[in-house]
GROMACS .gro file of C-alpha atoms in nm:
model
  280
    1UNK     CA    1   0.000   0.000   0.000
    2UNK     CA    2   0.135   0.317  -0.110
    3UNK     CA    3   0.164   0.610   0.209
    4UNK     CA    4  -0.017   0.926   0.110
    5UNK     CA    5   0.218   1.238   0.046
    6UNK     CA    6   0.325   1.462   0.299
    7UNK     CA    7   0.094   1.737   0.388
    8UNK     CA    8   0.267   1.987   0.202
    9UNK     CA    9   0.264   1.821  -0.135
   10UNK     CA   10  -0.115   1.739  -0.067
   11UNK     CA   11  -0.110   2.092  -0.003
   12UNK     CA   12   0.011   2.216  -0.345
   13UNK     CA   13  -0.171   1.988  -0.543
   14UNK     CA   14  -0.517   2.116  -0.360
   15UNK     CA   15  -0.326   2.471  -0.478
   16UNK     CA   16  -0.282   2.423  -0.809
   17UNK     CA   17  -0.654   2.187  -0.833
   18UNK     CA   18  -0.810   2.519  -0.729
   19UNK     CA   19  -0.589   2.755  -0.970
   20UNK     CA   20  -0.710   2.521  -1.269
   21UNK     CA   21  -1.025   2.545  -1.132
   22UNK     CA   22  -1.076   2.894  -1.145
   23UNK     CA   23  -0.906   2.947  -1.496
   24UNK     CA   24  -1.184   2.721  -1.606
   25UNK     CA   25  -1.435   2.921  -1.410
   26UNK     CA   26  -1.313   3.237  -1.547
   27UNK     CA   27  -1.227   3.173  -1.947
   28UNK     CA   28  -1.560   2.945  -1.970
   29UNK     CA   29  -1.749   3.302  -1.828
   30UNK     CA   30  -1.514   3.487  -2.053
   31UNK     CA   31  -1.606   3.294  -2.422
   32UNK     CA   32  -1.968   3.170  -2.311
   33UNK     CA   33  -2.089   3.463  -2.195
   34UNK     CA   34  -1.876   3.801  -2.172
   35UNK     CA   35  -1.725   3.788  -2.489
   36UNK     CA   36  -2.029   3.736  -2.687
   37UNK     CA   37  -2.178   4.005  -2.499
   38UNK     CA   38  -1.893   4.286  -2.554
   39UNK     CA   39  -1.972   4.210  -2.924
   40UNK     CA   40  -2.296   4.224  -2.957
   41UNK     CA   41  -2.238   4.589  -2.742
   42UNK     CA   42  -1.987   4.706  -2.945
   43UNK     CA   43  -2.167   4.660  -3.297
   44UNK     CA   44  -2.446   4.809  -3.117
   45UNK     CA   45  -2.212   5.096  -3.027
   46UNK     CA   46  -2.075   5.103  -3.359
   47UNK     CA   47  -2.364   5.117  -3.559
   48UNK     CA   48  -2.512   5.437  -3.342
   49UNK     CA   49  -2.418   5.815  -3.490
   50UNK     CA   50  -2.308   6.002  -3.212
   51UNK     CA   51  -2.365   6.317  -3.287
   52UNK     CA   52  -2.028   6.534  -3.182
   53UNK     CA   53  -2.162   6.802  -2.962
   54UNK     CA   54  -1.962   7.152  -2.841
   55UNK     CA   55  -1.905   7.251  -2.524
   56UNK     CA   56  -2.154   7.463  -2.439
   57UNK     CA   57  -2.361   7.116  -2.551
   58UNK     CA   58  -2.512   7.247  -2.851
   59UNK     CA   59  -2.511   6.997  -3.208
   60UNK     CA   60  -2.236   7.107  -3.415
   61UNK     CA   61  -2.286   7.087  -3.799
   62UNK     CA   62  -2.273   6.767  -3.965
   63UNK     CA   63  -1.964   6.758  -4.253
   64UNK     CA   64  -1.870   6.465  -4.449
   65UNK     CA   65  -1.562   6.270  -4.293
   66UNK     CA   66  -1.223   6.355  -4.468
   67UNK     CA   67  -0.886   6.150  -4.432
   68UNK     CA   68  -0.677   6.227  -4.171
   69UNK     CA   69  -0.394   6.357  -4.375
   70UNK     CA   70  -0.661   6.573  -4.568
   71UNK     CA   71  -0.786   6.713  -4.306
   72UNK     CA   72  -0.447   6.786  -4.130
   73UNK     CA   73  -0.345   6.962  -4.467
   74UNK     CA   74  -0.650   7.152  -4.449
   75UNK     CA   75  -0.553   7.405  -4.148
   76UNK     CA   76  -0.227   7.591  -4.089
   77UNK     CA   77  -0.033   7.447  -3.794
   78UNK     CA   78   0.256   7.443  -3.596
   79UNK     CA   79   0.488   7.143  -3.544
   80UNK     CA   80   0.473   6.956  -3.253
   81UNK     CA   81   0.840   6.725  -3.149
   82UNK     CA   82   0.983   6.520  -2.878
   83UNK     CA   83   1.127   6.249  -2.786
   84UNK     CA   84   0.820   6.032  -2.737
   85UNK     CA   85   0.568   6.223  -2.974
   86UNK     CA   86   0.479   6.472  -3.317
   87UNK     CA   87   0.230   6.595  -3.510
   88UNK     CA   88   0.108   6.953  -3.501
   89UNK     CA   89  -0.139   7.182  -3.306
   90UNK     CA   90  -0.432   7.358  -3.545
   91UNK     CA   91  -0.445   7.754  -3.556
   92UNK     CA   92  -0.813   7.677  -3.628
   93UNK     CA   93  -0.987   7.650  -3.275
   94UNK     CA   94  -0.611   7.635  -3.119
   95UNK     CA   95  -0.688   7.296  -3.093
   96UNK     CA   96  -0.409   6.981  -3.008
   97UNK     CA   97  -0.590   6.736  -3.285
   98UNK     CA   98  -0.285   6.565  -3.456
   99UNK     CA   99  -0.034   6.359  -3.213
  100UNK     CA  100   0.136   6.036  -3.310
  101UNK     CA  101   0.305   5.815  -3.074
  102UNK     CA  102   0.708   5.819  -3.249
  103UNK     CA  103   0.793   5.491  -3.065
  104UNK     CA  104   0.504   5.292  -3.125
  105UNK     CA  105   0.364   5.166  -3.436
  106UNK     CA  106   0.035   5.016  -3.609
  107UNK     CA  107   0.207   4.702  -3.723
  108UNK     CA  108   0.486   4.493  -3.686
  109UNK     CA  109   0.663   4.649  -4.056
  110UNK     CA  110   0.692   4.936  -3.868
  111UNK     CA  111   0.535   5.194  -4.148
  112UNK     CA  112   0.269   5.373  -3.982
  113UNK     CA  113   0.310   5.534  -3.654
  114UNK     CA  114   0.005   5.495  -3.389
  115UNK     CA  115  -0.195   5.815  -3.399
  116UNK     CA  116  -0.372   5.902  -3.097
  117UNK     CA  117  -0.527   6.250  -3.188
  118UNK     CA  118  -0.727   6.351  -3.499
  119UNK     CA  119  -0.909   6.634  -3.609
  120UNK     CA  120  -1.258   6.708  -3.648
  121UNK     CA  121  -1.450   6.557  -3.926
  122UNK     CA  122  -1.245   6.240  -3.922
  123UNK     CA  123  -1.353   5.895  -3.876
  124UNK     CA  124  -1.169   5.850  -3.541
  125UNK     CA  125  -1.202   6.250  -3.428
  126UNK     CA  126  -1.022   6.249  -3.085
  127UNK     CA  127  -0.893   6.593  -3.011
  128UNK     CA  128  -0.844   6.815  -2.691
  129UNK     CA  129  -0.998   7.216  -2.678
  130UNK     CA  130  -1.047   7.499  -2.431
  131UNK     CA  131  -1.192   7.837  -2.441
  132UNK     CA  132  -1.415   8.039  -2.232
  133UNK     CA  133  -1.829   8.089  -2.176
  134UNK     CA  134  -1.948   8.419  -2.028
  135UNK     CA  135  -2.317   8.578  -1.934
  136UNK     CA  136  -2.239   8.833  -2.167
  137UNK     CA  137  -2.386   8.738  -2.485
  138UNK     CA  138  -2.287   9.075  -2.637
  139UNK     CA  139  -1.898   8.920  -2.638
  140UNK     CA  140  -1.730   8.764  -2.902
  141UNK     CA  141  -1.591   8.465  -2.720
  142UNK     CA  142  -1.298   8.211  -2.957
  143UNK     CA  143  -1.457   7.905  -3.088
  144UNK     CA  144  -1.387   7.595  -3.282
  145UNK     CA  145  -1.390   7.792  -3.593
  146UNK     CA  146  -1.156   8.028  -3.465
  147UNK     CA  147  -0.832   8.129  -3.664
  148UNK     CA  148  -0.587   8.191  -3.412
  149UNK     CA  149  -0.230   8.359  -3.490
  150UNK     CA  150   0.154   8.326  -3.311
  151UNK     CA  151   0.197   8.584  -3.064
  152UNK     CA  152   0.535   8.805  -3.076
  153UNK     CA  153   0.807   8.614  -2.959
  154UNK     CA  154   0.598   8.265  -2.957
  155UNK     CA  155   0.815   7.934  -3.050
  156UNK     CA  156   0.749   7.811  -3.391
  157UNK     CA  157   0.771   7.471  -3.303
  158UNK     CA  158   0.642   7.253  -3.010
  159UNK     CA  159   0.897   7.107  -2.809
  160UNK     CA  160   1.020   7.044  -2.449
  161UNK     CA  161   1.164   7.411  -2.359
  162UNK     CA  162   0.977   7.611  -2.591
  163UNK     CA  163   0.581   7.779  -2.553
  164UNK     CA  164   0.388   7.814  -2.815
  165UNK     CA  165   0.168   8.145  -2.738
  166UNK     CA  166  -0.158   8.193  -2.990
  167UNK     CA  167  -0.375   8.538  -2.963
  168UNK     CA  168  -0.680   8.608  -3.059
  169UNK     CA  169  -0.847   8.965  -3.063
  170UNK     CA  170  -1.242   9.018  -3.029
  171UNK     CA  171  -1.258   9.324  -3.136
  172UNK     CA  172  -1.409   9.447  -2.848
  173UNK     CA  173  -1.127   9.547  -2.627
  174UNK     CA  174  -1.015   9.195  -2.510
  175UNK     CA  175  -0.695   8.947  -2.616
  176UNK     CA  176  -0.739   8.640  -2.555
  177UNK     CA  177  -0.389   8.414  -2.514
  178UNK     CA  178  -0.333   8.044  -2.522
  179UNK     CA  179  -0.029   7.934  -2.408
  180UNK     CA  180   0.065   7.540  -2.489
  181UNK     CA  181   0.415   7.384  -2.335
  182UNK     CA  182   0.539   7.017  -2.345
  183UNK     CA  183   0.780   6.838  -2.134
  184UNK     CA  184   0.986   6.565  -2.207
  185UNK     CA  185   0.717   6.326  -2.218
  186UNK     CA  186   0.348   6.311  -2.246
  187UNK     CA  187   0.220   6.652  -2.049
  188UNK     CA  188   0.072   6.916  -2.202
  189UNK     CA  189   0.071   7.248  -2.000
  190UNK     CA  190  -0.222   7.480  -2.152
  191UNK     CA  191  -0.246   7.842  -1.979
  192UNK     CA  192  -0.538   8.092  -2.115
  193UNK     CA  193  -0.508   8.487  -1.997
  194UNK     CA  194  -0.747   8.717  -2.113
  195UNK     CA  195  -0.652   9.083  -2.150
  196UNK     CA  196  -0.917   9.352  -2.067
  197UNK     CA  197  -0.909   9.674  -2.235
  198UNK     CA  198  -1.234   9.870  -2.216
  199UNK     CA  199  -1.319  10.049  -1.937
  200UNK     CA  200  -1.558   9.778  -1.734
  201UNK     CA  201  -1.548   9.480  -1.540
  202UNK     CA  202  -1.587   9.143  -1.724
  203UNK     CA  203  -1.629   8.798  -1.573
  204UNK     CA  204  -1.579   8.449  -1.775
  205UNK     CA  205  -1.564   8.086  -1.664
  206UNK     CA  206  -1.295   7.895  -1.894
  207UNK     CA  207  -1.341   7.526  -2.007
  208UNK     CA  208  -1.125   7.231  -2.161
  209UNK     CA  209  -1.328   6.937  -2.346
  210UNK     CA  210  -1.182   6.605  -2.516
  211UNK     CA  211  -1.363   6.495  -2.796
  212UNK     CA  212  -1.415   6.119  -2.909
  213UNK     CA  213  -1.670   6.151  -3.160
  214UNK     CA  214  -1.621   5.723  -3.235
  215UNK     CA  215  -1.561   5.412  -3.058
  216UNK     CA  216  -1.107   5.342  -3.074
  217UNK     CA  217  -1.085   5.132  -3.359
  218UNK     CA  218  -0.893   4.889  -3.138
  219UNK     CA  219  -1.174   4.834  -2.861
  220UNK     CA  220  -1.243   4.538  -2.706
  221UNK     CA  221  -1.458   4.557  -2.452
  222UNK     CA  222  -1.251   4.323  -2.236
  223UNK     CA  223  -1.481   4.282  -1.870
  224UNK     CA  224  -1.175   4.329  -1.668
  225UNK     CA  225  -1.039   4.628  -1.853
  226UNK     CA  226  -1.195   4.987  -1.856
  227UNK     CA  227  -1.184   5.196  -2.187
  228UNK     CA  228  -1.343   5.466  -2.199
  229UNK     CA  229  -1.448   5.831  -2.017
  230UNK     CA  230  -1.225   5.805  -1.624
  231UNK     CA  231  -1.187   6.063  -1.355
  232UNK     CA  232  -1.163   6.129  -1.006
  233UNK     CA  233  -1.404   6.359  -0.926
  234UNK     CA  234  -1.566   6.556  -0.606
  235UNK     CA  235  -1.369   6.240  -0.429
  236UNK     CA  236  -1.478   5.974  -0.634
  237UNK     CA  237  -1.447   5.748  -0.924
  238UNK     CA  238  -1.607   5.791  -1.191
  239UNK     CA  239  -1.533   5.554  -1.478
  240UNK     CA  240  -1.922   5.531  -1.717
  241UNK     CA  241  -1.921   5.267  -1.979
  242UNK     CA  242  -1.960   5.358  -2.367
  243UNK     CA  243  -2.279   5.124  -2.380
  244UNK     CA  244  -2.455   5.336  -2.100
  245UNK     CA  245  -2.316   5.670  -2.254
  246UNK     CA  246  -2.464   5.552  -2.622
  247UNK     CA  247  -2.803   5.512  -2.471
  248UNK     CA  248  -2.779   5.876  -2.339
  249UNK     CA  249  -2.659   5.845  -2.009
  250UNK     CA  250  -2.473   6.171  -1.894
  251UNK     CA  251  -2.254   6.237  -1.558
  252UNK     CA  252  -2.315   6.590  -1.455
  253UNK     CA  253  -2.086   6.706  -1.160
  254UNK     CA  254  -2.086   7.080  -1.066
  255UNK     CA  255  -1.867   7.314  -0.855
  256UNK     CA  256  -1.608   6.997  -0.819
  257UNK     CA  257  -1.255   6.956  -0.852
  258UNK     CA  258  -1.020   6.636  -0.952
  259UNK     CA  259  -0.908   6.524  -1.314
  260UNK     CA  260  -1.078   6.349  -1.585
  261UNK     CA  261  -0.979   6.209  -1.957
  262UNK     CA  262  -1.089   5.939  -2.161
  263UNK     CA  263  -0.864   5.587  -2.137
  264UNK     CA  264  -0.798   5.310  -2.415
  265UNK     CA  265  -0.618   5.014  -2.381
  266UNK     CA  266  -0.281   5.150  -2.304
  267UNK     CA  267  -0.311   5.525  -2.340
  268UNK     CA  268  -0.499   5.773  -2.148
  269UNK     CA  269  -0.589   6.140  -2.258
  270UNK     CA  270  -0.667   6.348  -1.935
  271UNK     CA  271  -0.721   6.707  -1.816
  272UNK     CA  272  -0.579   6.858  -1.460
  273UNK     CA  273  -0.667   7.183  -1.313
  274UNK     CA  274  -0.453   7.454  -1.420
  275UNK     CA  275  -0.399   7.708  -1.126
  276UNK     CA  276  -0.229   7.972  -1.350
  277UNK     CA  277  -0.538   8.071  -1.602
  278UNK     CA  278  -0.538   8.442  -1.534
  279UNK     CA  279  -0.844   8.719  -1.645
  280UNK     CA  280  -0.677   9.083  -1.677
   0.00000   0.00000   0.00000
């Protein structure tokens, strides 16, 4: 008669029983159930129009999509370069709506950077854009549409060490400046003053939006992984799914403070407070 094993290796074996166990458990949930679920959702996703809205929440005008390159082409732009990414910033709307990822790539041949910004008007349009709102109707406030123009002594270029500095005059008495930096990496520093040169008091509230006007073309919908809008906001998380957000669901937090952005699968697009915006 053969003695049983010692405790411990009865004790492993019950270990690794229950690991196989539970991979079972969790990839037989994962192909039976989840997965066909995340694609029926996601076809359901892709198949609705989301209409792109701005940021006072008003429809914008629906144009026909152009290529990315056309539609880069279309707008005068300065250069954006560093070490980890390039592409340009529009003078239209002062918008950052063309970044590639220089280290990364679509595919294995290594031809075709990953892009994670696009402009408007775009079948993946994924851009970032601030301004400001003000009771005032009477004011002529920067928009979307906007053509914005290099302040004296701005950079030309985009790049860790140098500010790029747009103005933009109303006409009525106020400048409005954007000023964009980028550090060695990823961060984008965006500071808006406002200039005041009539003779009375004006008040404005400034905003920054990111825009995903599709689904990323690489989503998967993965249970375990979140992709999609993300922040930390009025001391919480807030993470809503694209399926509840398709069917009109909207998070509405006011007088808060914390970040937000919008993550994929390994990138995330976010927006901090910036303590420096300044009104004149």
């Amino acid at each position: 008669m053969t003695p049983p094993p010692p405790p411990d290796e009865q004790d492993s074996s019950r270990l690794l029983l229950a690991i196989a166990i539970s991979l079972a458990i969790l990839l037989g949930f994962h192909f039976m159930y989840e997965k066909p679920r995340q694609e029926k959702m996601l076809q359901a996703q892709r198949a609705a129009a989301l209409t792109p809205t701005t940021a006072a929440g008003s429809a914008t005008e629906n144009k026909p999509l152009k290529p990315r390159q056309e539609a880069i082409a279309a707008t005068q732009r300065v250069p954006i370069h560093s070490g980890e990414l390039s592409g340009s910033l529009s003078l239209v709307g002062a918008k950052i709506d063309d970044l590639l990822l220089n280290e990364h790539y679509a595919t294995i041949e290594k031809k075709e950077r990953v892009a994670r910004l696009s402009p408007p008007n775009t079948k993946d349009a994924y851009y970032v854009e601030s301004g400001w709102t003000s009771d005032d109707k009477s004011l002529r406030l920067p928009d979307s549409e906007t053509v914005w123009s290099l302040a004296p002594g701005s950079a030309a270029v985009l790049a860790p060490g140098n500010t790029v500095s747009m103005q933009w005059n109303n006409g009525q008495g106020l400048l409005f400046t954007r000023k964009i930096e980028l550090d060695d990496n990823y961060l984008f520093t965006i500071t808006q003053e406002i200039t005041n040169r009539t003779s009375s008091e004006k008040k404005f509230n400034a905003w920054h939006l990111i825009s995903r006007h599709n689904l990323p073309e690489d989503f998967k919908g993965f249970f375990i992984l979140h992709e999609g809008p993300l922040g930390f906001l009025d001391g919480k998380l807030r993470d809503p799914q694209y399926k509840d957000l398709v069917k009109g669901e909207k998070v509405e937090i006011e007088n808060t403070h914390g970040w937000l952005g919008i993550t994929d699968k390994y990138w995330f697009v976010g927006i901090l407070p910036n303590p420096q915006e300044q009104f004149d």
